[in-house]
Coordinates of C-alpha atoms and ligand atoms in Angstrom, one line a residue:
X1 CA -29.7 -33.4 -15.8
X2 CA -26.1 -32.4 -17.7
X3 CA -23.2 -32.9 -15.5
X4 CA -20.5 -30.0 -16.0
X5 CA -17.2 -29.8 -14.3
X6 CA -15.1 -27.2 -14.9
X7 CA -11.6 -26.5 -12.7
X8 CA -9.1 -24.0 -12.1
X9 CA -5.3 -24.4 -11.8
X10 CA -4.5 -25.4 -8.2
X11 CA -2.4 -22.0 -6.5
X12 CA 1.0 -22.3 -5.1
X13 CA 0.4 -20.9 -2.0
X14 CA 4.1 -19.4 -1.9
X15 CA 2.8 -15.7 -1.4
X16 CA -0.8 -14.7 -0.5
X17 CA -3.1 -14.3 -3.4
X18 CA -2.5 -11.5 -5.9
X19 CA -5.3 -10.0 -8.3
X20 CA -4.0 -11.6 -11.0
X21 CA -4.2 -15.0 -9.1
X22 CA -8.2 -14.2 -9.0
X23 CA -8.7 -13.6 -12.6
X24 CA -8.2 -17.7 -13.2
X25 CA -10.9 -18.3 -10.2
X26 CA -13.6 -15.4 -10.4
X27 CA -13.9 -16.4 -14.1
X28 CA -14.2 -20.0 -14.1
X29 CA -16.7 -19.2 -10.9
X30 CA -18.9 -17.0 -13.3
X31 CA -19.1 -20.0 -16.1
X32 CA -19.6 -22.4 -13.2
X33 CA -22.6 -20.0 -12.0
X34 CA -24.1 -19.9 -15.2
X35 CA -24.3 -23.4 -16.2
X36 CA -26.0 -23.9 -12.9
X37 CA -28.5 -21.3 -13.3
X38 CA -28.6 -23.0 -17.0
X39 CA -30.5 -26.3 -14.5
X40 CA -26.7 -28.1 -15.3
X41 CA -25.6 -30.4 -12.3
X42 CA -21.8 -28.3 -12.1
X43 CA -18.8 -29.9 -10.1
X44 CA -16.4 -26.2 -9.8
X45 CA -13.5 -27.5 -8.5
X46 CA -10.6 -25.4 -7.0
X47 CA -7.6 -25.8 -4.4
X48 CA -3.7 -25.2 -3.6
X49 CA -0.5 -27.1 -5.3
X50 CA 1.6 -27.5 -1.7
X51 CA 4.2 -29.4 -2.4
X52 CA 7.5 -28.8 -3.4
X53 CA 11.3 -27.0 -2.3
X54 CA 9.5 -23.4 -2.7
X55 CA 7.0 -24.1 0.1
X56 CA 9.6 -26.2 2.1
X57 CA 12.3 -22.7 2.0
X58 CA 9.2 -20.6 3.1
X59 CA 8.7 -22.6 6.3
X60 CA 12.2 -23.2 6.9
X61 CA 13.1 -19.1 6.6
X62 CA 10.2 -19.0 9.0
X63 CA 11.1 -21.7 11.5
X64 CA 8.0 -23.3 11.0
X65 CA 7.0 -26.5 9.9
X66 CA 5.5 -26.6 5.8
X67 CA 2.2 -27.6 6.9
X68 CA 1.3 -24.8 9.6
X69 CA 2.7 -22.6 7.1
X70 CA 0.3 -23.7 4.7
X71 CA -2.6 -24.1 7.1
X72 CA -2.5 -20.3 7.5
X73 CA -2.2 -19.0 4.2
X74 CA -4.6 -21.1 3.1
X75 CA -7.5 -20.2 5.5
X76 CA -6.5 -17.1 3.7
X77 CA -7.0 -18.1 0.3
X78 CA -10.3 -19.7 1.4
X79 CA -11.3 -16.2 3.1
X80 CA -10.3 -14.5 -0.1
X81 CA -12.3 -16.5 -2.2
X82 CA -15.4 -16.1 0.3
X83 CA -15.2 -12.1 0.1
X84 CA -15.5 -13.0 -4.0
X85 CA -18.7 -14.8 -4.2
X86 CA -16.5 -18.6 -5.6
X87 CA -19.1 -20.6 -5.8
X88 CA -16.5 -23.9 -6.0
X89 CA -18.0 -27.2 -5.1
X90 CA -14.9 -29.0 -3.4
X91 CA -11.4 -26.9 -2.8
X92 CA -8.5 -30.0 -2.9
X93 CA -5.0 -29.3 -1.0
X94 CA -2.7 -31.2 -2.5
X95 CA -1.7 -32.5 1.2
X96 CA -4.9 -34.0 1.5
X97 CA -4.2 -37.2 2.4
X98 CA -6.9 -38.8 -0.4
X99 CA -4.9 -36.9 -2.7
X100 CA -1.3 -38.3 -1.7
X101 CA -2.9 -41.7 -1.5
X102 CA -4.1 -41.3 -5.2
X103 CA -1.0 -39.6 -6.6
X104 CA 1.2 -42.7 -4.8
X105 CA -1.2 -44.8 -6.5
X106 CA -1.0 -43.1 -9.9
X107 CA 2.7 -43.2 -9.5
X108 CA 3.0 -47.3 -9.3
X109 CA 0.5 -47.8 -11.9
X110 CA 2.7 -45.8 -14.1
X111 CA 5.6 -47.6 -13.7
X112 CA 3.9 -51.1 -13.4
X113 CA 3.2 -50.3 -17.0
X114 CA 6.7 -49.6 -18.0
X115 CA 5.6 -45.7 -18.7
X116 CA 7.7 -44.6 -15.5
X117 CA 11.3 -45.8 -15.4
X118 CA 14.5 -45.1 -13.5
X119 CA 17.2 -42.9 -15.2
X120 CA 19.8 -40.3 -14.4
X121 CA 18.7 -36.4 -14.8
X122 CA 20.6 -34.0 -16.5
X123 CA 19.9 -30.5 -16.5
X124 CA 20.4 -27.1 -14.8
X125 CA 20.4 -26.5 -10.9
X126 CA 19.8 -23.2 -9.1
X127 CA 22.0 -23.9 -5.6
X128 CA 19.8 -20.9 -3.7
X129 CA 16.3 -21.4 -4.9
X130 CA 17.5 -25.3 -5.0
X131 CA 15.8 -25.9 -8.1
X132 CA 16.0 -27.9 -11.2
X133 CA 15.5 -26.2 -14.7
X134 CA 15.6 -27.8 -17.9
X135 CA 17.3 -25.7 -20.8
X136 CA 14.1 -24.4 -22.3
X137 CA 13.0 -23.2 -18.7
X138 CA 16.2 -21.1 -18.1
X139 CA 15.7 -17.1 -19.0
X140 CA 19.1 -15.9 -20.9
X141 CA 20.4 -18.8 -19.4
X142 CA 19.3 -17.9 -15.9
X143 CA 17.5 -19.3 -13.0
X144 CA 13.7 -18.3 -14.1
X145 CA 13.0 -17.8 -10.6
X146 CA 16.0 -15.9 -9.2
X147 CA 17.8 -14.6 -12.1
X148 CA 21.2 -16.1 -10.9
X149 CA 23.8 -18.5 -12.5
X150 CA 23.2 -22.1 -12.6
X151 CA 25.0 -25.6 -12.5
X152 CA 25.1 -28.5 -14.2
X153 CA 23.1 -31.4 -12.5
X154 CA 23.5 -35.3 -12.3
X155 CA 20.5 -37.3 -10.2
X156 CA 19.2 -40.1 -10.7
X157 CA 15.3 -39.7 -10.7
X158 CA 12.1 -41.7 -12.4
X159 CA 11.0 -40.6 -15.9
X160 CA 7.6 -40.5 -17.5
X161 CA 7.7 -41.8 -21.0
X162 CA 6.3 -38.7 -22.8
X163 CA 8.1 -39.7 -25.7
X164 CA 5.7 -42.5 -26.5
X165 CA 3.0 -40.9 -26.5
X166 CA 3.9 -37.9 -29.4
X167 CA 2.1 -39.8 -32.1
X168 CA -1.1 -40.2 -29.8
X169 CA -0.7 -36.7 -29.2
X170 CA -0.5 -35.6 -32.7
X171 CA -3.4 -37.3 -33.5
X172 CA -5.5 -35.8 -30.9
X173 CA -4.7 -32.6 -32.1
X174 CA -5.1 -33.4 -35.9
X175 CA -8.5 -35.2 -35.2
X176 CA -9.9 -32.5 -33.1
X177 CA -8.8 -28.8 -33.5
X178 CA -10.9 -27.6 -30.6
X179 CA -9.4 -29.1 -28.0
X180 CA -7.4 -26.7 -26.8
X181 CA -8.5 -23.2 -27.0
X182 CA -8.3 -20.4 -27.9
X183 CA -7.3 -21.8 -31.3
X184 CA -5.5 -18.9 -32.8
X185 CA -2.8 -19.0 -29.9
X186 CA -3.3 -22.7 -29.6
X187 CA -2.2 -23.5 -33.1
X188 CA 1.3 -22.2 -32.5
X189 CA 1.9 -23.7 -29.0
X190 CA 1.0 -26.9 -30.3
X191 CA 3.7 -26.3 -33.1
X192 CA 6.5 -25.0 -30.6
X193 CA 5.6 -28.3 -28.5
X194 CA 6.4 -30.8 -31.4
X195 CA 8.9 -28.6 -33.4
X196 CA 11.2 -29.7 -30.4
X197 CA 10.2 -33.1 -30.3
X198 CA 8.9 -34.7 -27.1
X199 CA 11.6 -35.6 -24.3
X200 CA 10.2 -38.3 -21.6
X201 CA 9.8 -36.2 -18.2
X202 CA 11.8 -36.0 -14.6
X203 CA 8.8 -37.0 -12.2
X204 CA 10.5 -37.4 -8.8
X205 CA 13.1 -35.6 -7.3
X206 CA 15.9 -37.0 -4.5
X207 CA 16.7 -33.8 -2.9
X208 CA 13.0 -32.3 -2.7
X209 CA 11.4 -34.0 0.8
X210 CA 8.7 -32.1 1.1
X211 CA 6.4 -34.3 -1.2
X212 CA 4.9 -37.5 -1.6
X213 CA 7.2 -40.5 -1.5
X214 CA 7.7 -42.9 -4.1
X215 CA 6.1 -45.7 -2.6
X216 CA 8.5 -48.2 -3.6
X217 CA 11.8 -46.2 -3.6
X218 CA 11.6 -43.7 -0.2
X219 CA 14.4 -42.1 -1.4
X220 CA 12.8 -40.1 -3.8
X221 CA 9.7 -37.9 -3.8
X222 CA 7.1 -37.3 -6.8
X223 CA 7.7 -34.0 -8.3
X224 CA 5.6 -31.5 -9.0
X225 CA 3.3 -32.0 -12.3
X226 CA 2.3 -35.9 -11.7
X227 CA 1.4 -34.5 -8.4
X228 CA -0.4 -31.5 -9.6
X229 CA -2.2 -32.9 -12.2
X230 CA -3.6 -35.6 -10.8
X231 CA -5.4 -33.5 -8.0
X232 CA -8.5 -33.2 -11.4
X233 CA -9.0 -36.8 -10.6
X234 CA -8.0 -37.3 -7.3
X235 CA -11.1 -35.2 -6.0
X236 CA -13.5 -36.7 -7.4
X237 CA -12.0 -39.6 -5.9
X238 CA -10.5 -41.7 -8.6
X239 CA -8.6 -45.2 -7.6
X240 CA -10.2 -44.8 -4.2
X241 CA -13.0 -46.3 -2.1
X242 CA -15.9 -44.5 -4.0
X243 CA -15.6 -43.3 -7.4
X244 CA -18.9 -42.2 -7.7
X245 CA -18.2 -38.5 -8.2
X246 CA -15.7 -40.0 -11.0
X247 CA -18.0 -41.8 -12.8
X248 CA -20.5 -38.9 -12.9
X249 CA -18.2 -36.0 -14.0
X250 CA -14.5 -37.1 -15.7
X251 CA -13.9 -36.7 -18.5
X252 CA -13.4 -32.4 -17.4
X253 CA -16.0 -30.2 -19.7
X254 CA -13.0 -27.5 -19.3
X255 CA -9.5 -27.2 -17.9
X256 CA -9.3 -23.1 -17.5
X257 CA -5.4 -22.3 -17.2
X258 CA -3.2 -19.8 -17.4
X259 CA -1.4 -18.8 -20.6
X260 CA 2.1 -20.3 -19.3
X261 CA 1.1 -23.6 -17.8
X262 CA -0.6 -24.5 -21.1
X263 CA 2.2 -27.1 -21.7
X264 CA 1.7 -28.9 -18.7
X265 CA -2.2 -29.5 -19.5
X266 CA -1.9 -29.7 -23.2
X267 CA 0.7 -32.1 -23.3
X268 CA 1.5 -33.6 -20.3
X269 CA -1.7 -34.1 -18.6
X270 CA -3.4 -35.6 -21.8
X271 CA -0.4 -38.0 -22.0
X272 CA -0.7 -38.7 -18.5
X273 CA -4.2 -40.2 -19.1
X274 CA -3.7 -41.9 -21.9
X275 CA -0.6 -44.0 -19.7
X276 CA -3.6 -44.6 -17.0
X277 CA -6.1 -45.7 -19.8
X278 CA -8.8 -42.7 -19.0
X279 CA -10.8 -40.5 -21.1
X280 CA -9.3 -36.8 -22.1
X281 CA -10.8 -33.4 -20.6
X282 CA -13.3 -31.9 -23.2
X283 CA -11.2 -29.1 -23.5
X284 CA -8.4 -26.8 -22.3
X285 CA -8.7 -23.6 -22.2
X286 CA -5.4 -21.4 -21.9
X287 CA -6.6 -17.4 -21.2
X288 CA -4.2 -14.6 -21.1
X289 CA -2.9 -12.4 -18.0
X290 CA -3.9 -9.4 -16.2
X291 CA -0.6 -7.4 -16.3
X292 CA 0.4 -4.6 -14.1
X293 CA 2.7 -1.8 -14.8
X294 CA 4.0 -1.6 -18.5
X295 CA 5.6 -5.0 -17.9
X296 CA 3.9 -8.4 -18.1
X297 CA 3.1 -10.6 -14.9
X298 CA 6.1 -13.1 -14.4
X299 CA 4.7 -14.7 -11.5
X300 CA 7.5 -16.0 -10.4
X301 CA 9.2 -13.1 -9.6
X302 CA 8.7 -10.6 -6.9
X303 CA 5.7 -8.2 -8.4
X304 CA 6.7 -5.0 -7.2
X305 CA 4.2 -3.9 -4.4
X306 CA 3.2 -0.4 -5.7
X307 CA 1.8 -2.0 -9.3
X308 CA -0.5 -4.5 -7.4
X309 CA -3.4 -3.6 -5.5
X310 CA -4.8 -6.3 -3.1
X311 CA -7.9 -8.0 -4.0
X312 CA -8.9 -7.5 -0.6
X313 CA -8.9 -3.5 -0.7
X314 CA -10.9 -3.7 -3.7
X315 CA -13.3 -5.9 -2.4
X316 CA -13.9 -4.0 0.9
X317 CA -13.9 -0.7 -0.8
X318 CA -15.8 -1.2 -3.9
X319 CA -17.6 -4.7 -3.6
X320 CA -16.8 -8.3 -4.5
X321 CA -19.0 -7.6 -8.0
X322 CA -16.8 -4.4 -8.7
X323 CA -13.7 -6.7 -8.8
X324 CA -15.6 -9.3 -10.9
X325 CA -16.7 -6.9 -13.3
X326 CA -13.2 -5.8 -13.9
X327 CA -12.1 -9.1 -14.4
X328 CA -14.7 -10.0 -16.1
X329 CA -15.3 -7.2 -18.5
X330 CA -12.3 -5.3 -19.1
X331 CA -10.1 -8.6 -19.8
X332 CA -10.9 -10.2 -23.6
X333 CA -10.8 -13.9 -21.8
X334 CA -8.5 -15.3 -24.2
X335 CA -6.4 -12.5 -24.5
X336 CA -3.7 -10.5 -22.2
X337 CA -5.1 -7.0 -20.8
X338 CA -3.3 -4.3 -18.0
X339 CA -4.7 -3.4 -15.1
X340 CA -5.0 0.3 -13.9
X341 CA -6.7 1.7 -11.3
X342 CA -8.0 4.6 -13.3
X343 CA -9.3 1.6 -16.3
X344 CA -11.0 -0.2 -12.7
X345 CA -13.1 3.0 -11.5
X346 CA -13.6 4.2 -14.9
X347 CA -15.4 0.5 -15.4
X348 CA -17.1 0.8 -12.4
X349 CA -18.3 4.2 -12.9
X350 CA -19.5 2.9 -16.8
X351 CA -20.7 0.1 -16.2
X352 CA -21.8 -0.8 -12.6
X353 CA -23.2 2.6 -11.8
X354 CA -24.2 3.9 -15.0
X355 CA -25.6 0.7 -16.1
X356 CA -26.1 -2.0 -13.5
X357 CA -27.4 0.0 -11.0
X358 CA -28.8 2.9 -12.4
X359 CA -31.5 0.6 -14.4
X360 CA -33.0 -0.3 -11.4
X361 CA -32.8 3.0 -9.7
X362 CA -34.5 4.5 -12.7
X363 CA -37.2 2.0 -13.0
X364 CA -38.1 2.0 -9.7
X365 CA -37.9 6.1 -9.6
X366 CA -40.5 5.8 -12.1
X367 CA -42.7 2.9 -10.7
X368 CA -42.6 4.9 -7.5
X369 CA -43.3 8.3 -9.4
X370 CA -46.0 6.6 -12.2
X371 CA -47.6 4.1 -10.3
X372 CA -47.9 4.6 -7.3
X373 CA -44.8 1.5 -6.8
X374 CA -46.6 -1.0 -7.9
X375 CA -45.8 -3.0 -11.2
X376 CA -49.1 -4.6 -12.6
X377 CA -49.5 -7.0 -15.3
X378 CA -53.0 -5.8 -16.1
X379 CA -54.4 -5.5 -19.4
X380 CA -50.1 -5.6 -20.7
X381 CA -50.5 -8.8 -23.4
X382 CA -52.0 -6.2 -25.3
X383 CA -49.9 -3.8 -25.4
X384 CA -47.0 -5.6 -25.5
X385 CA -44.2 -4.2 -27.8
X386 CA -42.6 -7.0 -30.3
X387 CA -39.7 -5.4 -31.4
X388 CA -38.6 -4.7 -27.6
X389 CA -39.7 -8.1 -26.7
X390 CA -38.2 -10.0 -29.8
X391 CA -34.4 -8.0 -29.2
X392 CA -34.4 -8.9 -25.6
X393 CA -34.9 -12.5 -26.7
X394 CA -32.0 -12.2 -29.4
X395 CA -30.0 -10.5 -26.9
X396 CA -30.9 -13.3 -24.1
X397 CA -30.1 -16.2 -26.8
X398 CA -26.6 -14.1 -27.7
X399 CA -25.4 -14.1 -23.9
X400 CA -26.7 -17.9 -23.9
X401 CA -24.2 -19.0 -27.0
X402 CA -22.0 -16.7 -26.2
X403 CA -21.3 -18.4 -22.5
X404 CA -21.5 -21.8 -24.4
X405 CA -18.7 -21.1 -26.4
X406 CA -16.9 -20.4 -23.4
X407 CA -16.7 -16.3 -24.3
X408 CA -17.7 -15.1 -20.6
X409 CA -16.5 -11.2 -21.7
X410 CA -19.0 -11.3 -24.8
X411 CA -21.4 -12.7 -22.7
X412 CA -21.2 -10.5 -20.0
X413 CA -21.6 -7.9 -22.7
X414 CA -24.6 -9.3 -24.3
X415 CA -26.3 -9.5 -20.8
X416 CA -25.2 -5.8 -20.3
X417 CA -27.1 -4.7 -23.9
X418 CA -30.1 -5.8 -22.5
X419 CA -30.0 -3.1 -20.5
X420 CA -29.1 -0.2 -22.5
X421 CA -31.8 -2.0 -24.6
X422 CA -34.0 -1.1 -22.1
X423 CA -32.8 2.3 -21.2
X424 CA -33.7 3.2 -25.3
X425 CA -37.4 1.6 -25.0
X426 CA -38.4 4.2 -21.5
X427 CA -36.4 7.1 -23.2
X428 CA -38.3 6.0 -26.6
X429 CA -41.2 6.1 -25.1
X430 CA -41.0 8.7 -22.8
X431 CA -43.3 8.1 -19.7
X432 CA -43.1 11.6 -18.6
X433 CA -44.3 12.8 -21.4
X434 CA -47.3 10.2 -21.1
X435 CA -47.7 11.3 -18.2
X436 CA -49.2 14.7 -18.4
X437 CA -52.2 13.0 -19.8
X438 CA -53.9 11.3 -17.4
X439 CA -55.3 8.4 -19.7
X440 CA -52.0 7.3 -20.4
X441 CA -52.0 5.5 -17.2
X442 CA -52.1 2.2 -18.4
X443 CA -49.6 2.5 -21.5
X444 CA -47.5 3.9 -18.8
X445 CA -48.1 0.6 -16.7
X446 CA -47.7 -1.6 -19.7
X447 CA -44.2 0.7 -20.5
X448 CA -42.9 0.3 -16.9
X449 CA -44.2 -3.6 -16.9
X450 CA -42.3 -4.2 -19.7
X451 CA -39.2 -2.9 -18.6
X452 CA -39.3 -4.4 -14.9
X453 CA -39.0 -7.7 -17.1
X454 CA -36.6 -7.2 -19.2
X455 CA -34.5 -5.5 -16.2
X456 CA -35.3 -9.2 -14.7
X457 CA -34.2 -10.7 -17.6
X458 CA -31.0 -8.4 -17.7
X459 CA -30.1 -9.9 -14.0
X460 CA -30.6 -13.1 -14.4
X461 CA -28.2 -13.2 -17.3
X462 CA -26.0 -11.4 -14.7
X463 CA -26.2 -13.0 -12.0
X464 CA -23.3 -15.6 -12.5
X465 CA -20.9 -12.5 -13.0
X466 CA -22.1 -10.1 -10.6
X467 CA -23.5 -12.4 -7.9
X468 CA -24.0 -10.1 -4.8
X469 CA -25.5 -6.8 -6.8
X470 CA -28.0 -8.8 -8.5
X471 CA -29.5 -10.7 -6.0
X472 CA -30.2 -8.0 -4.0
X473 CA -32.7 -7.1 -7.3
X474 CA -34.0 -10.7 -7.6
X475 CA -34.8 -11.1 -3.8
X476 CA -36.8 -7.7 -3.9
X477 CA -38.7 -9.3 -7.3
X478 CA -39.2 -12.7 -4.9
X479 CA -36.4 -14.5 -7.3
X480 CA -34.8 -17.0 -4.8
X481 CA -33.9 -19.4 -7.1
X482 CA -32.1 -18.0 -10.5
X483 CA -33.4 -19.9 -13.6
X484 CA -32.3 -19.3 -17.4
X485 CA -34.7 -20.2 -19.3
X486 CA -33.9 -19.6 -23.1
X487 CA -37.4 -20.4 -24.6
X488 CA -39.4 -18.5 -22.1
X489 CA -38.8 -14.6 -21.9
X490 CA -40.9 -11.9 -19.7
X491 CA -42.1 -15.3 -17.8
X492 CA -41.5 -13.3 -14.2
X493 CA -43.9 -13.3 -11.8
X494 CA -43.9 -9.7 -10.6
X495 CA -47.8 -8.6 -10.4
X496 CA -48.6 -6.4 -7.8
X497 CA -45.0 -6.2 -6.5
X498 CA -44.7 -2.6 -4.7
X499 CA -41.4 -1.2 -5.0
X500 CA -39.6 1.1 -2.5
X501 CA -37.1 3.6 -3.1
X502 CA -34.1 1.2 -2.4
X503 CA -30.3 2.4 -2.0
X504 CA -28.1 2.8 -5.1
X505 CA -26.6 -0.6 -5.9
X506 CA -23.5 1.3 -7.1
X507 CA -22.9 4.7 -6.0
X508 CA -21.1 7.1 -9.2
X509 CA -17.8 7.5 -8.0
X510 CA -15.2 10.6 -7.9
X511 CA -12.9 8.8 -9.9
X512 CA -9.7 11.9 -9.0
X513 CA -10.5 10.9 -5.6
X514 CA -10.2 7.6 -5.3
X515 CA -7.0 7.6 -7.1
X516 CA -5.4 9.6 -4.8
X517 CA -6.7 7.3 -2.5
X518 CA -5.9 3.9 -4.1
X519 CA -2.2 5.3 -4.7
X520 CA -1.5 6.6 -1.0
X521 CA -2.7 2.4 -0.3
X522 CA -0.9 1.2 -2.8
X523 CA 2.6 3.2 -1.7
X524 CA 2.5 2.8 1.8
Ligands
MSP601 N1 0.4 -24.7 -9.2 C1 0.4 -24.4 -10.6 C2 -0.8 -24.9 -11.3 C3 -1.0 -26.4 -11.2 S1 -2.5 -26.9 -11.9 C4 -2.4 -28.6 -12.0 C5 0.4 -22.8 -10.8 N2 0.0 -22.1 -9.8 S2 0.1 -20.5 -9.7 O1 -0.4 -20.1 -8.4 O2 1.4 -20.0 -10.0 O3 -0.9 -20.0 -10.8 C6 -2.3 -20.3 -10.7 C7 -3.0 -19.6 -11.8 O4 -3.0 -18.2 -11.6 C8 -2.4 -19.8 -13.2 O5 -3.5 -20.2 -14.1 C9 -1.9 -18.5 -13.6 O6 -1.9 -18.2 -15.0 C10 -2.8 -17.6 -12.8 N3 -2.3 -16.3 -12.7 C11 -1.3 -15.8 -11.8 N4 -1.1 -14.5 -12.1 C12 -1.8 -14.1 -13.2 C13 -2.1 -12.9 -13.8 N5 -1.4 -11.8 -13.5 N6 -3.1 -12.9 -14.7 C14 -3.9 -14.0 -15.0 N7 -3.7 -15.1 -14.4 C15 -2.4 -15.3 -13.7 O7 0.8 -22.4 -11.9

């Protein structure tokens, strides 16, 4: 069986999950979900970055300690990612204590080697976020986070010798283009990174305590990215006690990451394995942002209030799948895209109700109304239509590569075709029409067989985006165990199922109305 692990960024748990924090999550869980229906053996790993000043300032201002703060927030990350179907496999905290023990091992390896070395740090300092900045990280000058004045710095801190490993770099991204993806925005990164040359890299920090120690200088804590980075091969338990989860899936099939942390995993992280002697990740894959507003997502301000609508809300008043299909659907992965509530209920509207759901309403309608409920296989191999059959199985193949190629959108799409697909073969054929003759009855049976399947086929595709809609469907068709199967097509079992009128999976919604709504929640 193929072995497939796939991760998302780690969070900072500094605030409680936004929507755009889920757009990194519910898509990776969607390819994660469909290389397991694919028969793959998939490691999904997700978790929280909790180290750092930020996280030590939040408990402070809260007279807390860091990690009660953290315990909390996290349970609600974990909840979040519950009422959203994430199907992850292992969620790391990066104050696991496997994980510290790894990192502080990582750390010494590193400078055993020569690659980490002791060296004075010169840069920027923000006094009230206590931060440092290097000159590219300043905005007009300014403290990225906080948008005050900073000061010159002088620490002395450990370095990683990035430096040495530009050529190596170079040549990984000469000898294989695809490595970091999407290509088109990935050429020009990779040009900006070079253009200004490699500079080796602070990696521990003096004045940050909340951290992992350097093991052989307490003084100092590991900062952020070594620490970070490492939690990809800390959980599957790398330089500990049993590496079998190591052995079986590292090297990464894909690093999913946002747009503005491309650096760290492009450059860094790849340089960081090559210090330890390991294999790279397959690929990275750097997608866009959800933005809010007429303004693009800086995360690491304060979002105002009234452009972000919780996850949570959404969830609980339109389901977990109507969230994922936004995400999902409306976002190019890849590519930047806004979020508005009237672009979320106008999706869910066009393609949940009218499409999703409404295929199986109709169907069913119509088994009810044609047949007495029941779907029949019958006398059907006869009848069976090649053109319908034959465009299903090019549409199937489509979603198949598409998902592959890491293209969720597309394949969502190409899943979704199969059921307008569908809709044209019953309004092509018109079983109402049939049905004024009464020795139609078994074209009609072959029609409405026919379309069951490929309605089957249709949420099987689905089932890795839209998780909770479709297996309601499957479980009524007996489908406990979602399989793609690319060679076989209209392979279900479904004789003699009887079919009863069911609820609407997605009920049409007044879209006036539940703005109003959504903005009174949203401003209050
Ligand atoms: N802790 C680091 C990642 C370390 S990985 C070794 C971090 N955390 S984060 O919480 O700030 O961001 C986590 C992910 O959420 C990033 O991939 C980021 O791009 C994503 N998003 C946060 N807001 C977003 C949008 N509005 N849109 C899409 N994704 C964005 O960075």
């Amino acid at each position: 069986m193929k072995n497939y692990y796939i991760t998302t960024p780690i969070y900072y748990p500094s605030n409680k999950l936004t929507l755009g924090n889920c757009y990194t999550t519910v898509l990776c869980d969607a390819i994660a979900r469909f290389h397991r229906n694919l028969g793959e053996n998939v490691f999904f790993l997700t978790g929280t970055d909790e180290h750092g000043q930020k996280i030590a300032k939040i408990a402070s201002e809260k007279g807390i300690k860091e990690i009660d703060y953290l315990n909390e927030i996290i349970e609600d990350t974990k909840e979040l990612w519950k009422e959203l179907n994430i199907s992850y496999d292992k969620f790391i905290r990066t104050t696991d204590k496997y994980h510290e023990q790894t990192v502080s091992k990582i750390f010494d390896k590193l400078y055993q080697k020569g690659d980490i070395y002791k060296s004075t740090y010169k840069g920027k300092y923000c006094v009230p976020c206590e931060s440092f900045w290097s000159d590219d990280q300043l905005i007009d000058g300014k403290c990225p986070d906080c948008g005050r004045e900073v000061v010159e710095a002088n620490e002395e801190s450990y370095f990683f010798r990035l430096s040495k490993y530009e050529p190596a770099l170079r040549k990984l991204y000469s000898d294989n283009p695809n490595f970091l993806v999407p290509v088109s925005r990935a050429n020009e990164m990779i040009n900006n990174f070079f253009n200004q040359g490699l500079k080796d890299l602070c990696v521990s920090r003096k004045t940050v305590k909340w951290g992992i120690p350097v093991s052989f200088d307490k003084e100092q804590t590991i900062y952020v990215w070594i620490d970070a980075l490492s939690n990809y091969i800390s959980a599957l338990g790398y330089l500990s006690d049993d590496e079998t989860l190591f052995k079986n899936f590292w090297p990464a099939d894909v690093h999913v990451v946002g747009k503005e942390i491309i650096r760290f995993h492009a450059i860094i992280w790849p340089a960081i394995l090559m210090a330890l002697d390991l294999p790279l990740p397959k690929q990275i894959f750097g997608h866009g942002w959800l933005t809010f507003g007429n303004g693009k997502l800086s995360k690491s301000k304060e979002v105002e209030k009234k452009e972000v609508i919780d996850p949570r809300i959404l969830n609980a008043r339109y389901s977990s799948d109507s969230v994922r299909n936004f995400l999902i659907g409306e976002i190019s992965f890849g590519q930047d895209g806004p979020y508005t509530q009237e672009g979320f209920l106008n999706s869910y509207n066009g393609i949940l109700a009218n499409k999703v759901g409404n295929i199986f309403s109709r169907l069913t309608g119509m088994v009810i109304k044609y047949n007495a409920g029941i779907i029949e296989k019958g006398n059907n191999e006869q009848e069976i239509d090649f053109n319908f059959k034959n465009k299903i199985k090019e549409l199937k193949s489509e979603c198949i590569s598409n998902m592959l190629e890491l293209k969720p959108t597309l394949a969502y799409k190409s899943a979704l075709k199969i059921i307008d697909e569908c809709n044209s073969y019953i309004d092509n054929n018109k079983p109402w029409e049939l049905a004024k003759d009464e020795n139609n009855a078994s074209r009609i049976n072959s029609i409405l067989y026919f379309s069951v399947q490929a309605m089957l086929e249709a949420y099987t595709l689905l089932n890795a985006f839209l998780p909770e809609s479709t297996k309601k469907v499957l479980t009524i068709f007996g489908i406990d165990k979602v399989q793609i199967n690319e060679q076989s097509i209209f392979d279900f079992e479904i004789d003699k199922i009887k079919l009863e009128k069911n609820e609407p999976l997605f009920a049409r919604l007044d879209i006036a109305k539940e703005m109003a709504e959504l903005n009174t929640i949203a401003n209050s």
